[in-house]
Amino acid sequence: MGKIKSLVMSWLGITPAQPTVVQITEILDHKGTVLKNRLWYRGDPSELDQFFKGIGQDAVGQARFWAAVPSTDNRIRKLHSGLPGEIVDKLSGIVAGDLDGIEVDQEEGQETNANQERWNDIALDNKFGEMLEESIKYTLVEGDGAFKLTIDTDVTKFPIIEFVTGPKVEYDYKRGRLFEVQFPEHHIVNKKSYKRVEVYGYGYIKYLLFDQNDRPVAFEEAPELKLEDVFFDEDVLMAIPMKFFKSNKFVNRGQSIYDRKTDMFDALDEVLSQWLDAIRAGRVKTYIPEDLLPKDSKTGEIMRGNPFDNQYIASGSSMKENSNEEIKQVQPELYYEAYQQSYASFLDQCLQGILSPSTLGIDLKKTDNAEAQREKEKTTLYTRQKIVDVLNEVIPALVKLALQVQDIMKSPKPGEYEVSISFGEYASPDFTTVVETVGKAKSLGVMSLEKAIDEMYGDTMTDEEKALEVQRIRSDSGTILDQPEAKEDIDPDKEDEKGEVVEE
């Protein structure tokens, strides 16, 4: 087939295209990308300014607002909106706050759920609620992380749950399956830099030591860092990775929620800074003749104004006859609408695909009703659901692993546990809307009274309270309740062959 194609192309006089070779230089590696995302979350303008001025000298980076360098003897007031940090804090708070509970199934033959009590003690000892919110927060910022479990009876008798993110965790995959999770730590011993790596694998925890050139060395060089390897059941891996989005840039790594938003955050900060600069420049301008300029009382030199409390512009003295030297004040007109529209546009771009503005309490149009506001929450619902789907896998596995590690502390064979979690609803309609919807369905005959009560009150009522409410409604409406015991009062001798009562 190849020869025929070559003959046809030769006969037609077609010259095949040469392979295209384009060399792309990455500006930031994984560690640099994580550092950039951390700085966006921290929200310190000075740190952002230093970082973007210090990274690569490519044309795109130099053109960014945060990399801009002012002219000599000039200053640029750079503002940061704080939006990146607000996005992550709001999302992590929504998801962690919606976790209704974690349930461990009770074993057969047990009067009480001992496994549930064991997990409650472990969660209390590790402050699991706070840890979960922090882990969600840093996974969103840095892309991924991993829970690791350790045993240290000098600290606590329970398994210790830690969460590690960013460059402090690495993954080893074989044929697409997780094989090991590595946790590197840097130490200085005798003025020498070492890297100790905790290698978590199936059935073991091993420790490796490397020098500052990443060459393996023996622990005899730094005996203070030596730890004994640990071996246990080969079906247990005492580490669980977590990532909400998959990175398309770094293999087997997670993607930060800030990725692809750097330019939008930069542009939003530029709009805010220009807006403030316009307000500052739009203050009243005072034109003072040169002869009337304020002078230093000691040296007689003209005092230099500042943009806050003593800003003025010198005007030349007139040599005309009967000229009147006077001080003039002028205030320019500011077009606030243009800055406000630019701010709203870039704000939408920053939140696009992540959060709805109303989630952050931002109402750009000022005219939306409650239904329109709920419609805007759909973007937040999509992002929240993506995070919840991952947590529905990670949290049960983590709870099961914690119980198994506690078993390993007592015996070499860990047990098997079934764990389930539940999340509440977010941005559900108000009670009035629920009553209208459920009431309409009930009146059309497509919903039973029991189902209507359950939909209206949900988890705010117990099953007993719901049953009592149904009974009250039926009693008030005059509905005759089912009385299965009434049939027992009928004399069976007065029934015919078909079971019908025969009247005397």
Coordinates of C-alpha atoms in Angstrom, one line a residue:
M1 CA 0.0 0.0 0.0
G2 CA 2.9 2.4 0.8
K3 CA 4.5 1.8 -2.6
I4 CA 1.2 2.5 -4.4
K5 CA 0.8 5.7 -2.4
S6 CA 4.4 6.8 -3.2
L7 CA 3.8 6.1 -6.9
V8 CA 0.6 8.1 -7.0
M9 CA 2.2 11.0 -5.2
S10 CA 5.2 10.9 -7.5
W11 CA 2.9 10.8 -10.6
L12 CA 0.9 13.7 -9.4
G13 CA 4.1 15.7 -8.5
I14 CA 3.2 16.0 -4.7
T15 CA 6.0 16.6 -2.3
P16 CA 5.2 15.2 1.2
A17 CA 5.3 17.7 4.0
Q18 CA 8.3 17.7 6.3
P19 CA 7.9 16.8 10.0
T20 CA 7.1 19.8 12.1
V21 CA 9.5 20.4 14.9
V22 CA 8.5 22.9 17.6
Q23 CA 10.5 23.3 20.8
I24 CA 8.3 24.3 23.8
T25 CA 10.0 25.5 27.0
E26 CA 8.0 25.1 30.1
I27 CA 8.2 28.1 32.4
L28 CA 7.3 26.2 35.7
D29 CA 7.7 22.6 36.8
H30 CA 5.3 20.9 39.2
K31 CA 7.0 22.5 42.3
G32 CA 6.9 26.0 40.7
T33 CA 3.2 25.5 39.7
V34 CA 2.3 24.5 43.3
L35 CA 4.2 27.5 44.7
K36 CA 2.3 29.8 42.3
N37 CA -1.0 28.4 43.4
R38 CA -0.1 28.7 47.0
L39 CA 0.7 32.4 46.6
W40 CA -2.6 33.0 44.9
Y41 CA -4.3 31.4 47.9
R42 CA -2.3 33.3 50.4
G43 CA -3.2 36.5 48.7
D44 CA -0.3 38.6 49.7
P45 CA 0.4 41.3 47.0
S46 CA 4.1 41.6 47.9
E47 CA 4.6 37.9 47.5
L48 CA 2.8 37.8 44.2
D49 CA 4.8 40.7 42.9
Q50 CA 8.1 39.1 43.9
F51 CA 7.1 35.7 42.4
F52 CA 6.0 36.9 38.9
K53 CA 9.0 39.2 38.6
G54 CA 11.3 36.3 39.5
I55 CA 10.0 33.6 37.1
G56 CA 10.9 33.2 33.5
Q57 CA 11.6 36.0 31.1
D58 CA 9.2 35.0 28.4
A59 CA 7.1 37.7 26.6
V60 CA 3.8 36.5 28.1
G61 CA 5.1 36.6 31.6
Q62 CA 6.7 40.0 31.3
A63 CA 3.4 41.5 30.0
R64 CA 1.4 40.4 33.1
F65 CA 0.3 43.0 35.5
W66 CA 2.0 41.4 38.5
A67 CA 5.3 41.3 36.6
A68 CA 5.2 45.0 35.5
V69 CA 8.1 47.1 36.6
P70 CA 7.4 50.9 36.9
S71 CA 9.5 53.6 35.4
T72 CA 12.3 55.2 37.5
D73 CA 11.0 57.4 40.4
N74 CA 7.5 56.1 39.7
R75 CA 5.2 53.7 41.7
I76 CA 2.4 51.4 40.8
R77 CA -0.2 50.6 43.5
K78 CA -1.0 46.9 43.0
L79 CA -4.2 45.6 44.5
H80 CA -5.1 42.0 45.0
S81 CA -8.8 41.1 45.0
G82 CA -8.4 38.1 47.4
L83 CA -10.8 36.2 45.1
P84 CA -8.7 33.0 44.8
G85 CA -8.7 32.5 48.5
E86 CA -12.4 33.2 48.8
I87 CA -13.2 30.6 46.1
V88 CA -11.3 27.8 47.9
D89 CA -12.5 28.7 51.4
K90 CA -16.1 28.8 50.3
L91 CA -16.0 25.5 48.4
S92 CA -14.2 23.6 51.2
G93 CA -16.7 25.0 53.7
I94 CA -19.7 24.0 51.6
V95 CA -18.5 20.5 51.1
A96 CA -17.2 19.8 54.6
G97 CA -20.3 21.4 56.2
D98 CA -22.6 19.1 54.1
L99 CA -21.2 15.9 55.5
D100 CA -24.0 14.4 57.5
G101 CA -22.2 11.5 59.0
I102 CA -20.0 8.5 58.7
E103 CA -21.5 5.1 59.6
V104 CA -19.6 1.8 60.1
D105 CA -21.8 -1.3 59.8
Q106 CA -22.4 -3.3 62.9
E107 CA -21.0 -6.8 63.0
E108 CA -23.4 -9.7 63.4
G109 CA -23.9 -11.0 66.9
Q110 CA -22.9 -7.7 68.6
E111 CA -25.3 -5.9 70.8
T112 CA -23.7 -2.5 70.2
N113 CA -21.8 -1.1 67.2
A114 CA -18.3 -1.4 68.6
N115 CA -16.7 -0.5 65.2
Q116 CA -18.7 2.8 65.1
E117 CA -17.5 3.6 68.6
R118 CA -13.9 2.8 67.6
W119 CA -14.0 5.1 64.6
N120 CA -15.6 7.9 66.7
D121 CA -12.7 7.7 69.1
I122 CA -10.2 7.8 66.2
A123 CA -11.9 10.7 64.6
L124 CA -12.0 12.6 67.9
D125 CA -8.4 12.0 68.6
N126 CA -7.3 13.2 65.1
K127 CA -9.9 16.1 64.9
F128 CA -11.1 14.6 61.7
G129 CA -13.7 17.3 60.9
E130 CA -11.1 20.0 60.8
M131 CA -8.6 17.8 59.0
L132 CA -11.1 17.0 56.3
E133 CA -11.9 20.7 55.5
E134 CA -8.2 21.5 55.4
S135 CA -7.5 18.5 53.1
I136 CA -10.2 19.6 50.7
K137 CA -8.8 23.2 50.8
Y138 CA -5.2 22.2 50.0
T139 CA -6.2 19.6 47.4
L140 CA -8.1 22.3 45.6
V141 CA -5.2 24.7 45.8
E142 CA -2.2 22.4 45.1
G143 CA -4.0 19.8 42.9
D144 CA -3.6 16.6 44.9
G145 CA -2.4 15.1 48.2
A146 CA -2.5 11.9 50.2
F147 CA -3.6 10.7 53.6
K148 CA -1.0 8.7 55.4
L149 CA -1.5 6.7 58.6
T150 CA 1.2 6.1 61.2
I151 CA 1.6 4.5 64.5
D152 CA 3.3 6.3 67.4
T153 CA 2.3 5.1 70.8
D154 CA 4.4 7.8 72.4
V155 CA 2.0 10.3 71.0
T156 CA -1.4 8.5 71.1
K157 CA -2.8 5.0 71.4
F158 CA -4.9 5.6 68.2
P159 CA -3.7 5.6 64.6
I160 CA -2.5 9.0 63.5
I161 CA -4.0 10.4 60.3
E162 CA -2.0 13.0 58.4
F163 CA -2.6 14.8 55.1
V164 CA 0.3 15.7 52.9
T165 CA 0.1 17.8 49.7
G166 CA 2.1 19.3 46.9
P167 CA 5.8 18.4 46.3
K168 CA 5.8 16.6 49.7
V169 CA 4.1 13.6 48.2
E170 CA 5.0 11.5 45.0
Y171 CA 3.3 8.6 43.4
D172 CA 4.6 5.4 41.7
Y173 CA 2.2 3.8 39.3
K174 CA 2.6 0.5 37.4
R175 CA 0.3 -0.2 34.5
G176 CA -2.0 2.5 35.6
R177 CA -2.3 1.2 39.2
L178 CA -1.0 2.8 42.3
F179 CA 2.1 0.9 43.6
E180 CA 3.7 3.1 46.1
V181 CA 3.3 6.5 47.7
Q182 CA 6.4 8.4 48.7
F183 CA 6.8 11.2 51.2
P184 CA 10.1 13.0 51.0
E185 CA 11.4 15.2 53.9
H186 CA 14.4 17.4 53.9
H187 CA 16.7 17.6 56.9
I188 CA 20.1 19.2 57.8
V189 CA 22.5 17.1 59.8
N190 CA 26.0 18.3 60.6
K191 CA 25.5 21.2 58.2
K192 CA 24.8 18.7 55.4
S193 CA 21.4 18.5 53.5
Y194 CA 19.7 15.1 53.3
K195 CA 16.4 13.9 52.0
R196 CA 14.7 11.0 53.8
V197 CA 11.9 9.3 51.9
E198 CA 9.1 7.3 53.5
V199 CA 8.0 4.7 51.0
Y200 CA 4.5 3.4 51.6
G201 CA 3.7 0.2 49.8
Y202 CA 1.4 -2.7 50.1
G203 CA 2.5 -4.5 53.3
Y204 CA 5.5 -2.3 54.2
I205 CA 6.8 1.1 55.1
K206 CA 10.5 1.6 54.1
Y207 CA 12.9 4.5 54.6
L208 CA 15.5 5.7 52.1
L209 CA 18.2 8.4 52.5
F210 CA 19.6 10.6 49.7
D211 CA 22.2 13.4 49.8
Q212 CA 21.8 16.9 48.3
N213 CA 22.6 15.6 44.8
D214 CA 19.8 12.9 45.1
R215 CA 22.3 10.1 45.4
P216 CA 21.4 7.2 47.8
V217 CA 23.5 7.0 50.9
A218 CA 23.5 4.8 53.9
F219 CA 21.9 5.9 57.2
E220 CA 25.3 5.6 58.9
E221 CA 26.1 9.1 57.5
A222 CA 23.1 10.6 59.4
P223 CA 22.1 8.1 62.2
E224 CA 19.7 10.7 63.6
L225 CA 17.4 10.1 60.6
K226 CA 17.4 6.4 60.7
L227 CA 14.0 4.7 61.2
E228 CA 13.3 0.9 61.1
D229 CA 11.3 -0.5 58.2
V230 CA 7.8 -1.8 59.1
F231 CA 6.1 -4.8 57.5
F232 CA 2.4 -5.9 57.9
D233 CA -0.4 -7.5 55.9
E234 CA 0.3 -7.3 52.1
D235 CA -3.3 -6.2 51.3
V236 CA -2.9 -3.0 53.3
L237 CA -1.5 0.3 51.9
M238 CA -1.3 2.9 54.7
A239 CA -1.8 5.8 52.3
I240 CA -4.7 7.0 50.2
P241 CA -4.2 9.6 47.5
M242 CA -6.9 12.3 46.8
K243 CA -7.3 14.5 43.7
F244 CA -10.5 16.2 42.4
F245 CA -9.3 17.0 38.9
K246 CA -6.8 15.3 36.7
S247 CA -3.8 17.3 35.4
N248 CA -3.3 17.4 31.7
K249 CA 0.2 18.7 32.2
F250 CA 1.8 16.5 34.9
V251 CA 1.4 12.8 34.6
N252 CA -0.4 11.1 37.5
R253 CA -0.9 14.4 39.3
G254 CA -4.0 16.4 40.2
Q255 CA -5.0 19.8 38.8
S256 CA -5.5 22.8 40.9
I257 CA -8.7 24.7 40.7
Y258 CA -6.5 27.8 39.9
D259 CA -5.0 26.3 36.8
R260 CA -6.0 28.1 33.6
K261 CA -7.2 31.1 35.7
T262 CA -3.8 32.8 36.3
D263 CA -4.4 35.4 33.5
M264 CA -7.9 36.1 34.6
F265 CA -6.8 36.7 38.3
D266 CA -4.0 38.9 37.0
A267 CA -6.4 40.9 34.8
L268 CA -8.9 41.4 37.6
D269 CA -6.2 42.7 39.9
E270 CA -5.1 45.1 37.1
V271 CA -8.7 46.5 36.7
L272 CA -9.0 47.0 40.4
S273 CA -5.6 48.7 40.6
Q274 CA -6.4 51.0 37.6
W275 CA -9.7 51.9 39.2
L276 CA -8.0 52.9 42.4
D277 CA -5.4 54.8 40.4
A278 CA -8.1 56.7 38.5
I279 CA -9.8 57.6 41.8
R280 CA -6.5 58.8 43.2
A281 CA -5.7 60.8 40.0
G282 CA -9.2 62.2 39.9
R283 CA -8.8 64.1 43.1
V284 CA -9.0 67.9 43.0
K285 CA -6.0 69.4 41.2
T286 CA -4.6 72.6 42.6
Y287 CA -2.7 74.9 40.2
I288 CA -0.5 77.3 42.2
P289 CA 1.6 80.1 40.5
E290 CA 5.3 79.7 41.0
D291 CA 5.6 82.7 43.2
L292 CA 3.0 81.3 45.6
L293 CA 4.3 77.7 45.9
P294 CA 4.8 76.5 49.5
K295 CA 8.5 76.7 50.5
D296 CA 10.5 75.1 53.3
S297 CA 10.8 77.6 56.1
K298 CA 14.4 76.6 56.8
T299 CA 16.0 76.2 53.3
G300 CA 13.6 78.2 51.2
E301 CA 13.3 75.4 48.7
I302 CA 10.0 74.6 47.1
M303 CA 8.3 71.7 48.9
R304 CA 7.5 68.6 46.9
G305 CA 3.9 67.6 47.0
N306 CA 2.6 64.0 47.6
P307 CA -0.5 62.4 46.2
F308 CA -2.4 62.4 49.4
D309 CA -2.4 65.5 51.5
N310 CA -0.4 68.1 49.6
Q311 CA -0.7 67.5 45.8
Y312 CA -0.4 70.6 43.6
I313 CA 0.8 71.6 40.1
A314 CA 3.0 74.6 39.6
S315 CA 1.9 77.2 36.9
G316 CA 4.2 79.8 35.5
S317 CA 3.9 83.5 36.6
S318 CA 2.3 85.8 34.1
M319 CA 4.3 88.9 33.0
K320 CA 1.2 90.7 31.7
E321 CA 0.1 94.1 33.0
N322 CA -2.6 93.9 35.7
S323 CA -2.3 90.1 35.7
N324 CA -4.0 88.4 38.7
E325 CA -2.0 85.6 40.3
E326 CA -4.5 83.2 41.8
I327 CA -4.8 79.6 42.9
K328 CA -7.1 77.4 40.7
Q329 CA -8.7 74.1 41.6
V330 CA -9.9 71.6 38.9
Q331 CA -11.4 68.1 39.3
P332 CA -11.5 65.8 36.3
E333 CA -14.5 63.6 35.5
L334 CA -14.3 59.9 36.2
Y335 CA -16.1 57.2 34.2
Y336 CA -17.0 54.8 37.0
E337 CA -19.3 52.8 34.7
A338 CA -16.5 51.7 32.5
Y339 CA -14.4 50.4 35.4
Q340 CA -17.4 48.7 37.0
Q341 CA -18.3 46.9 33.8
S342 CA -14.7 45.8 33.3
Y343 CA -14.6 44.5 36.9
A344 CA -17.9 42.6 36.4
S345 CA -16.7 41.0 33.2
F346 CA -13.3 39.8 34.5
L347 CA -15.0 38.6 37.7
D348 CA -17.3 36.4 35.7
Q349 CA -14.3 35.1 33.8
C350 CA -12.5 34.2 37.0
L351 CA -15.5 32.3 38.4
Q352 CA -16.5 30.7 35.1
G353 CA -16.7 26.9 35.4
I354 CA -15.9 27.0 39.2
L355 CA -18.4 29.0 41.2
S356 CA -21.5 31.1 40.8
P357 CA -21.1 34.8 41.9
S358 CA -24.1 34.4 44.2
T359 CA -22.3 31.7 46.1
L360 CA -19.8 34.4 47.2
G361 CA -22.6 36.8 47.9
I362 CA -22.0 38.8 44.8
D363 CA -25.1 40.2 42.9
L364 CA -23.8 41.9 39.8
K365 CA -27.3 42.6 38.3
K366 CA -29.1 43.6 41.6
T367 CA -32.4 42.6 40.1
D368 CA -32.5 38.8 40.3
N369 CA -35.3 37.1 42.3
A370 CA -34.9 34.0 44.5
E371 CA -35.5 31.6 41.6
A372 CA -32.9 33.3 39.4
Q373 CA -30.4 33.2 42.2
R374 CA -30.9 29.4 42.6
E375 CA -30.4 29.0 38.9
K376 CA -27.1 30.7 39.2
E377 CA -26.0 28.2 41.8
K378 CA -25.9 25.4 39.2
T379 CA -22.2 26.0 38.5
T380 CA -21.4 25.7 42.2
L381 CA -23.5 22.5 42.3
Y382 CA -21.5 20.9 39.5
T383 CA -18.2 21.7 41.1
R384 CA -19.5 20.6 44.5
Q385 CA -20.8 17.3 43.1
K386 CA -17.4 16.6 41.5
I387 CA -15.7 17.0 44.9
V388 CA -18.4 14.9 46.7
D389 CA -18.0 12.1 44.2
V390 CA -14.3 11.8 45.1
L391 CA -14.9 12.0 48.8
N392 CA -17.5 9.3 48.5
E393 CA -14.6 7.0 47.6
V394 CA -11.8 8.4 49.7
I395 CA -13.5 8.8 53.1
P396 CA -14.9 5.3 53.4
A397 CA -11.6 3.9 52.3
L398 CA -9.8 6.1 54.9
V399 CA -12.2 5.0 57.7
K400 CA -11.7 1.4 56.8
L401 CA -7.9 1.8 56.7
A402 CA -7.9 3.6 60.1
L403 CA -9.7 0.6 61.7
Q404 CA -7.4 -1.9 59.9
V405 CA -4.4 0.0 61.2
Q406 CA -5.8 -0.2 64.7
D407 CA -6.2 -3.9 64.2
I408 CA -2.6 -4.2 63.1
M409 CA -1.5 -2.5 66.3
K410 CA -3.0 -5.5 68.2
S411 CA -2.8 -8.4 65.8
P412 CA -1.2 -9.0 62.3
K413 CA -4.5 -9.7 60.5
P414 CA -6.7 -6.7 59.9
G415 CA -10.5 -7.0 59.7
E416 CA -12.9 -6.1 57.0
Y417 CA -15.4 -3.2 57.4
E418 CA -18.2 -1.7 55.5
V419 CA -18.4 2.1 55.7
S420 CA -21.0 4.5 54.3
I421 CA -21.2 8.3 54.3
S422 CA -24.0 10.7 53.4
F423 CA -24.0 14.3 52.2
G424 CA -26.8 16.8 52.6
E425 CA -28.3 18.9 49.8
Y426 CA -27.0 22.3 48.8
A427 CA -29.0 25.2 47.6
S428 CA -32.3 23.4 48.0
P429 CA -35.5 25.5 47.5
D430 CA -37.1 27.3 50.5
F431 CA -40.0 25.8 52.5
T432 CA -42.6 27.8 50.7
T433 CA -41.5 26.5 47.3
V434 CA -41.4 22.9 48.6
V435 CA -45.0 23.3 50.0
E436 CA -46.3 24.6 46.6
T437 CA -44.6 21.9 44.6
V438 CA -45.5 19.0 46.9
G439 CA -49.0 20.3 47.5
K440 CA -49.6 20.4 43.7
A441 CA -48.3 16.9 43.2
K442 CA -50.5 15.7 46.1
S443 CA -53.6 17.4 44.7
L444 CA -53.1 15.8 41.3
G445 CA -53.0 12.4 42.9
V446 CA -49.5 11.5 41.9
M447 CA -48.0 11.5 45.4
S448 CA -49.2 9.9 48.6
L449 CA -49.7 11.7 51.9
E450 CA -46.8 9.8 53.5
K451 CA -44.4 10.7 50.6
A452 CA -45.6 14.4 50.7
I453 CA -44.7 14.6 54.4
D454 CA -41.4 13.0 53.9
E455 CA -40.5 15.4 51.0
M456 CA -41.6 18.4 53.0
Y457 CA -39.8 17.8 56.3
G458 CA -36.9 15.5 55.3
D459 CA -34.4 15.0 58.1
T460 CA -36.0 17.6 60.3
M461 CA -38.5 15.0 61.5
T462 CA -38.0 11.4 62.7
D463 CA -40.0 8.6 61.2
E464 CA -42.2 8.5 64.3
E465 CA -42.9 12.2 64.1
K466 CA -43.8 11.9 60.4
A467 CA -46.2 9.0 61.1
L468 CA -47.9 11.0 63.8
E469 CA -48.2 14.0 61.5
V470 CA -49.8 11.8 58.8
Q471 CA -52.3 10.5 61.4
R472 CA -53.2 14.0 62.6
I473 CA -53.8 15.2 59.0
R474 CA -56.1 12.3 58.3
S475 CA -57.9 12.8 61.5
D476 CA -58.4 16.5 60.9
S477 CA -59.7 15.9 57.3
G478 CA -62.2 13.2 58.5
T479 CA -60.5 10.4 56.6
I480 CA -61.4 7.0 58.0
L481 CA -58.3 5.1 59.1
D482 CA -57.8 1.5 58.1
Q483 CA -59.2 -0.9 60.8
P484 CA -58.0 -4.4 60.1
E485 CA -59.4 -5.5 63.5
A486 CA -63.0 -4.7 62.4
K487 CA -63.3 -7.9 60.4
E488 CA -62.6 -10.0 63.5
D489 CA -65.9 -8.9 65.0
I490 CA -68.0 -10.5 62.2
D491 CA -69.5 -13.9 63.1
P492 CA -68.1 -16.4 60.6
D493 CA -71.4 -18.4 60.8
K494 CA -73.2 -15.5 59.1
E495 CA -70.9 -15.5 56.0
D496 CA -71.8 -17.3 52.8
E497 CA -69.5 -19.3 50.6
K498 CA -68.1 -16.2 49.0
G499 CA -67.2 -14.6 52.3
E500 CA -70.0 -12.0 52.2
V501 CA -72.1 -11.3 55.3
V502 CA -75.6 -12.7 55.2
E503 CA -78.2 -10.4 56.8
E504 CA -80.9 -12.0 58.9

